[in-house]
Amino acid sequence: MQDLPGQEEASRRPAQDPIRPTDDTARTLARELVRSARHGALATLSGDGHPFASLTSLATDSDGTPLILVSALSGHTGNLKADPRASLLIARHGKGDPLAHPRITVRVRARRIERESAEGQRIRRRFLARQPKAQLYVDFPDFSFFALPIEGASLNGGFGRAYELTPADILSDLGPAQALVAAEEGAVAHMNEDHADAVRLYATALLGAPDGAWRVTGLDPDGLDLALGDQVLRLPFEAPVDEPSALRAALVALAAKARAAA
């Protein structure tokens, strides 16, 4: 059978690479998806080699590393202990075709967290700030925290917008920001107790959210995490901050911007 006109020429053309060059827009979207997620689909490897996907609640550590709290009775917990390799799918939901909305698949290697360590205490605080209902079972002896350090990611920002990302594209650099990490708990409490009006304006005037008693659940060099009930938002800073004084200046500037917008 002869080729149709133009078919032979088309077969010689190199296939178009669907992966776009990573840019700041892709990095911002990836960080927002990971930082603002409250749940995701975790795929682990079962004993027979089959992928095992399950729904899990999520929070993030200070640098953006995903965190989970899981029971020893869950299938994915045993899988992670046997083989720490896993993938985490995080998707933004909305009207219309679900494939038109952004999502990211993160390749991770799970690590169990020691509860009584300083890291464990920080992770417990950050997780409960994002998932307050977990307070009911967080201290059950069969529950454990796992960090999911990122080894790579595939981002789909919608039709025709695919990217391959490195950990550095998604995570915050905490190297110069140790003082900020140490001050986070006090700064979050201060904002919620003494500057609730500014927090509300951050959400409503800067992010277009409905009015309500918004609160800060966490902060890091790149932005603030806000919550109102089950709604969560991410407010990025205009430039990274690495110490408490720079954080204070950034928050004051954001409050002034929000008041002007309101």
CSV table of C-alpha atoms in Angstrom, one decimal:
chain,number,residue,atom,x,y,z
A,1,MET,CA,0.0,0.0,0.0
A,2,GLN,CA,1.4,3.4,-1.0
A,3,ASP,CA,1.7,6.2,1.5
A,4,LEU,CA,-0.9,9.0,1.2
A,5,PRO,CA,0.4,12.3,-0.1
A,6,GLY,CA,2.5,14.0,2.6
A,7,GLN,CA,2.5,10.9,4.9
A,8,GLU,CA,6.1,9.9,4.2
A,9,GLU,CA,7.3,13.5,4.8
A,10,ALA,CA,5.3,13.7,8.1
A,11,SER,CA,6.9,10.4,9.3
A,12,ARG,CA,10.3,11.9,8.9
A,13,ARG,CA,9.6,14.9,11.1
A,14,PRO,CA,11.0,14.6,14.6
A,15,ALA,CA,8.4,14.1,17.3
A,16,GLN,CA,7.7,17.4,19.1
A,17,ASP,CA,9.0,17.2,22.7
A,18,PRO,CA,6.0,17.8,25.0
A,19,ILE,CA,8.2,19.0,27.9
A,20,ARG,CA,8.6,22.8,28.1
A,21,PRO,CA,11.7,24.5,29.5
A,22,THR,CA,11.2,25.1,33.2
A,23,ASP,CA,10.6,28.8,34.0
A,24,ASP,CA,9.6,30.8,37.0
A,25,THR,CA,5.9,30.5,36.2
A,26,ALA,CA,6.2,26.7,36.4
A,27,ARG,CA,8.2,26.8,39.6
A,28,THR,CA,5.7,29.1,41.2
A,29,LEU,CA,2.8,26.9,40.2
A,30,ALA,CA,4.5,23.7,41.4
A,31,ARG,CA,5.3,25.3,44.8
A,32,GLU,CA,1.8,26.6,45.2
A,33,LEU,CA,0.3,23.1,44.4
A,34,VAL,CA,2.6,21.3,46.9
A,35,ARG,CA,2.4,24.0,49.6
A,36,SER,CA,-1.4,24.4,49.6
A,37,ALA,CA,-2.4,20.7,49.3
A,38,ARG,CA,-4.4,19.2,52.1
A,39,HIS,CA,-4.5,15.7,50.6
A,40,GLY,CA,-3.1,13.7,47.7
A,41,ALA,CA,-2.9,10.3,46.1
A,42,LEU,CA,0.1,8.4,47.4
A,43,ALA,CA,1.3,5.5,45.3
A,44,THR,CA,3.6,3.0,47.1
A,45,LEU,CA,5.0,-0.4,46.0
A,46,SER,CA,3.3,-3.5,47.4
A,47,GLY,CA,5.1,-6.7,48.1
A,48,ASP,CA,4.1,-8.2,44.7
A,49,GLY,CA,5.5,-5.2,42.9
A,50,HIS,CA,2.1,-3.7,42.0
A,51,PRO,CA,1.6,0.1,42.6
A,52,PHE,CA,-0.7,0.7,45.5
A,53,ALA,CA,-2.5,4.1,45.5
A,54,SER,CA,-4.3,5.5,48.5
A,55,LEU,CA,-5.6,8.9,49.7
A,56,THR,CA,-3.6,10.6,52.4
A,57,SER,CA,-3.7,13.9,54.3
A,58,LEU,CA,-0.8,16.2,53.7
A,59,ALA,CA,1.1,19.1,55.2
A,60,THR,CA,4.6,20.4,54.4
A,61,ASP,CA,7.8,21.0,56.3
A,62,SER,CA,9.5,24.4,56.4
A,63,ASP,CA,11.2,23.8,53.1
A,64,GLY,CA,8.1,22.4,51.3
A,65,THR,CA,8.8,18.7,51.8
A,66,PRO,CA,5.5,16.9,51.9
A,67,LEU,CA,4.5,15.3,55.3
A,68,ILE,CA,2.1,12.5,56.1
A,69,LEU,CA,0.7,11.0,59.3
A,70,VAL,CA,-0.1,7.3,58.9
A,71,SER,CA,-1.2,4.3,60.9
A,72,ALA,CA,0.8,1.1,61.1
A,73,LEU,CA,-2.5,-0.6,60.1
A,74,SER,CA,-2.5,1.1,56.7
A,75,GLY,CA,-1.2,-0.8,53.6
A,76,HIS,CA,0.9,2.1,52.4
A,77,THR,CA,2.8,2.3,55.8
A,78,GLY,CA,4.0,-1.3,55.4
A,79,ASN,CA,4.9,-0.6,51.8
A,80,LEU,CA,7.0,2.4,52.7
A,81,LYS,CA,8.9,0.6,55.4
A,82,ALA,CA,9.7,-2.2,52.9
A,83,ASP,CA,10.5,0.2,50.0
A,84,PRO,CA,10.6,4.0,50.6
A,85,ARG,CA,10.1,4.8,46.9
A,86,ALA,CA,6.7,6.4,46.2
A,87,SER,CA,4.9,9.0,44.1
A,88,LEU,CA,2.5,11.6,45.2
A,89,LEU,CA,-0.2,13.1,43.0
A,90,ILE,CA,-1.5,16.5,43.9
A,91,ALA,CA,-4.3,18.1,41.8
A,92,ARG,CA,-6.2,21.3,41.8
A,93,HIS,CA,-10.0,20.8,41.4
A,94,GLY,CA,-12.5,23.0,39.6
A,95,LYS,CA,-15.3,23.1,37.2
A,96,GLY,CA,-15.2,21.4,33.8
A,97,ASP,CA,-12.7,18.9,32.5
A,98,PRO,CA,-10.5,17.8,35.4
A,99,LEU,CA,-7.6,17.4,33.0
A,100,ALA,CA,-7.7,21.1,32.2
A,101,HIS,CA,-6.6,21.9,35.8
A,102,PRO,CA,-3.0,21.9,37.1
A,103,ARG,CA,-1.6,18.8,38.8
A,104,ILE,CA,1.9,17.6,39.8
A,105,THR,CA,3.3,14.1,40.4
A,106,VAL,CA,6.1,14.2,42.8
A,107,ARG,CA,8.7,11.3,43.1
A,108,VAL,CA,9.7,10.8,46.7
A,109,ARG,CA,11.7,8.6,49.0
A,110,ALA,CA,9.9,8.3,52.4
A,111,ARG,CA,11.7,8.8,55.7
A,112,ARG,CA,10.1,8.0,59.1
A,113,ILE,CA,10.4,10.9,61.6
A,114,GLU,CA,11.4,10.4,65.2
A,115,ARG,CA,8.6,11.9,67.3
A,116,GLU,CA,10.7,13.2,70.2
A,117,SER,CA,13.3,14.9,68.1
A,118,ALA,CA,13.3,18.6,67.4
A,119,GLU,CA,12.4,17.8,63.9
A,120,GLY,CA,9.5,15.6,65.1
A,121,GLN,CA,8.1,18.4,67.2
A,122,ARG,CA,8.3,20.9,64.4
A,123,ILE,CA,6.6,18.5,62.0
A,124,ARG,CA,3.9,17.7,64.5
A,125,ARG,CA,3.2,21.4,65.0
A,126,ARG,CA,3.1,22.2,61.3
A,127,PHE,CA,1.0,19.1,60.4
A,128,LEU,CA,-1.6,19.9,63.1
A,129,ALA,CA,-1.8,23.6,61.9
A,130,ARG,CA,-2.7,22.3,58.4
A,131,GLN,CA,-4.8,19.3,59.6
A,132,PRO,CA,-6.3,20.3,63.0
A,133,LYS,CA,-8.7,17.3,63.1
A,134,ALA,CA,-5.7,15.0,63.2
A,135,GLN,CA,-5.4,16.1,66.9
A,136,LEU,CA,-7.9,13.3,67.6
A,137,TYR,CA,-5.4,10.6,66.7
A,138,VAL,CA,-1.9,12.1,66.3
A,139,ASP,CA,-0.6,10.7,69.6
A,140,PHE,CA,-2.0,7.2,69.1
A,141,PRO,CA,1.0,4.8,69.4
A,142,ASP,CA,0.5,3.2,66.0
A,143,PHE,CA,0.6,6.5,64.1
A,144,SER,CA,3.9,7.9,62.7
A,145,PHE,CA,5.0,10.9,60.7
A,146,PHE,CA,6.8,10.4,57.5
A,147,ALA,CA,8.6,13.0,55.5
A,148,LEU,CA,8.5,12.6,51.7
A,149,PRO,CA,11.8,14.1,50.4
A,150,ILE,CA,11.4,15.1,46.8
A,151,GLU,CA,13.6,13.5,44.1
A,152,GLY,CA,11.9,14.9,41.0
A,153,ALA,CA,8.5,15.9,39.7
A,154,SER,CA,6.3,16.1,36.6
A,155,LEU,CA,4.1,19.2,36.4
A,156,ASN,CA,1.1,19.5,34.1
A,157,GLY,CA,-0.2,23.1,34.2
A,158,GLY,CA,-3.1,22.2,31.8
A,159,PHE,CA,-3.3,21.2,28.2
A,160,GLY,CA,0.1,21.6,26.5
A,161,ARG,CA,1.9,22.8,29.6
A,162,ALA,CA,4.2,19.9,30.8
A,163,TYR,CA,7.4,20.4,32.8
A,164,GLU,CA,10.0,18.2,34.4
A,165,LEU,CA,11.2,19.7,37.7
A,166,THR,CA,14.1,19.2,40.1
A,167,PRO,CA,13.8,19.4,43.9
A,168,ALA,CA,15.4,22.9,43.8
A,169,ASP,CA,12.5,24.0,41.6
A,170,ILE,CA,10.0,23.2,44.3
A,171,LEU,CA,11.7,23.4,47.7
A,172,SER,CA,12.8,26.5,49.6
A,173,ASP,CA,16.4,27.0,50.5
A,174,LEU,CA,16.7,26.9,54.3
A,175,GLY,CA,20.5,27.2,54.4
A,176,PRO,CA,20.5,31.0,55.1
A,177,ALA,CA,17.1,30.9,56.9
A,178,GLN,CA,17.7,28.9,60.1
A,179,ALA,CA,16.9,31.9,62.3
A,180,LEU,CA,13.6,32.3,60.4
A,181,VAL,CA,12.7,28.6,60.9
A,182,ALA,CA,13.5,28.9,64.6
A,183,ALA,CA,11.2,32.0,64.9
A,184,GLU,CA,8.3,30.5,62.9
A,185,GLU,CA,6.2,29.3,65.8
A,186,GLY,CA,6.3,32.6,67.7
A,187,ALA,CA,5.7,34.6,64.5
A,188,VAL,CA,2.7,32.6,63.5
A,189,ALA,CA,1.2,33.0,67.0
A,190,HIS,CA,1.9,36.7,67.0
A,191,MET,CA,0.2,37.2,63.6
A,192,ASN,CA,-2.9,35.3,64.6
A,193,GLU,CA,-3.2,36.8,68.1
A,194,ASP,CA,-2.2,40.4,67.4
A,195,HIS,CA,-2.7,41.0,63.7
A,196,ALA,CA,-5.8,39.0,62.7
A,197,ASP,CA,-7.1,42.0,60.8
A,198,ALA,CA,-4.0,42.0,58.6
A,199,VAL,CA,-4.2,38.2,58.0
A,200,ARG,CA,-7.8,38.6,56.9
A,201,LEU,CA,-6.8,41.3,54.5
A,202,TYR,CA,-4.0,39.2,53.1
A,203,ALA,CA,-6.6,36.6,52.2
A,204,THR,CA,-9.4,38.8,51.0
A,205,ALA,CA,-7.7,41.8,49.4
A,206,LEU,CA,-4.6,40.1,48.0
A,207,LEU,CA,-5.9,36.6,47.2
A,208,GLY,CA,-9.5,37.3,46.5
A,209,ALA,CA,-10.8,34.9,49.1
A,210,PRO,CA,-14.1,35.2,50.9
A,211,ASP,CA,-14.2,37.2,54.2
A,212,GLY,CA,-13.7,35.2,57.4
A,213,ALA,CA,-11.4,34.5,60.3
A,214,TRP,CA,-8.4,33.5,58.3
A,215,ARG,CA,-5.3,32.4,60.2
A,216,VAL,CA,-1.7,31.8,59.4
A,217,THR,CA,-0.8,28.1,59.7
A,218,GLY,CA,2.9,28.4,58.7
A,219,LEU,CA,5.5,30.5,57.1
A,220,ASP,CA,8.8,30.0,55.3
A,221,PRO,CA,11.3,32.0,53.3
A,222,ASP,CA,9.0,32.1,50.3
A,223,GLY,CA,5.6,32.9,51.7
A,224,LEU,CA,2.7,32.4,54.1
A,225,ASP,CA,0.2,29.5,54.4
A,226,LEU,CA,-3.3,30.7,55.3
A,227,ALA,CA,-6.4,28.7,56.3
A,228,LEU,CA,-10.1,29.2,57.0
A,229,GLY,CA,-11.7,25.9,57.9
A,230,ASP,CA,-10.9,23.5,55.1
A,231,GLN,CA,-9.9,26.3,52.7
A,232,VAL,CA,-6.2,26.9,52.3
A,233,LEU,CA,-4.3,29.6,50.5
A,234,ARG,CA,-0.7,30.3,49.7
A,235,LEU,CA,0.6,33.9,49.8
A,236,PRO,CA,4.1,34.2,48.2
A,237,PHE,CA,6.5,36.9,49.3
A,238,GLU,CA,7.7,39.3,46.6
A,239,ALA,CA,11.3,38.2,47.4
A,240,PRO,CA,12.6,35.5,49.7
A,241,VAL,CA,13.2,36.4,53.4
A,242,ASP,CA,15.8,34.7,55.5
A,243,GLU,CA,15.6,36.3,59.0
A,244,PRO,CA,13.0,37.6,61.3
A,245,SER,CA,13.7,41.3,60.6
A,246,ALA,CA,13.2,40.7,56.9
A,247,LEU,CA,10.0,38.8,57.6
A,248,ARG,CA,8.6,41.7,59.7
A,249,ALA,CA,9.4,44.1,56.8
A,250,ALA,CA,7.7,41.8,54.3
A,251,LEU,CA,4.6,41.4,56.4
A,252,VAL,CA,4.2,45.1,57.0
A,253,ALA,CA,4.6,45.8,53.2
A,254,LEU,CA,2.0,43.2,52.4
A,255,ALA,CA,-0.4,44.7,55.0
A,256,ALA,CA,0.0,48.1,53.4
A,257,LYS,CA,-0.6,46.7,50.0
A,258,ALA,CA,-3.7,44.8,51.2
A,259,ARG,CA,-5.2,47.9,52.9
A,260,ALA,CA,-4.6,49.9,49.7
A,261,ALA,CA,-6.3,47.2,47.6
A,262,ALA,CA,-9.2,47.0,50.0
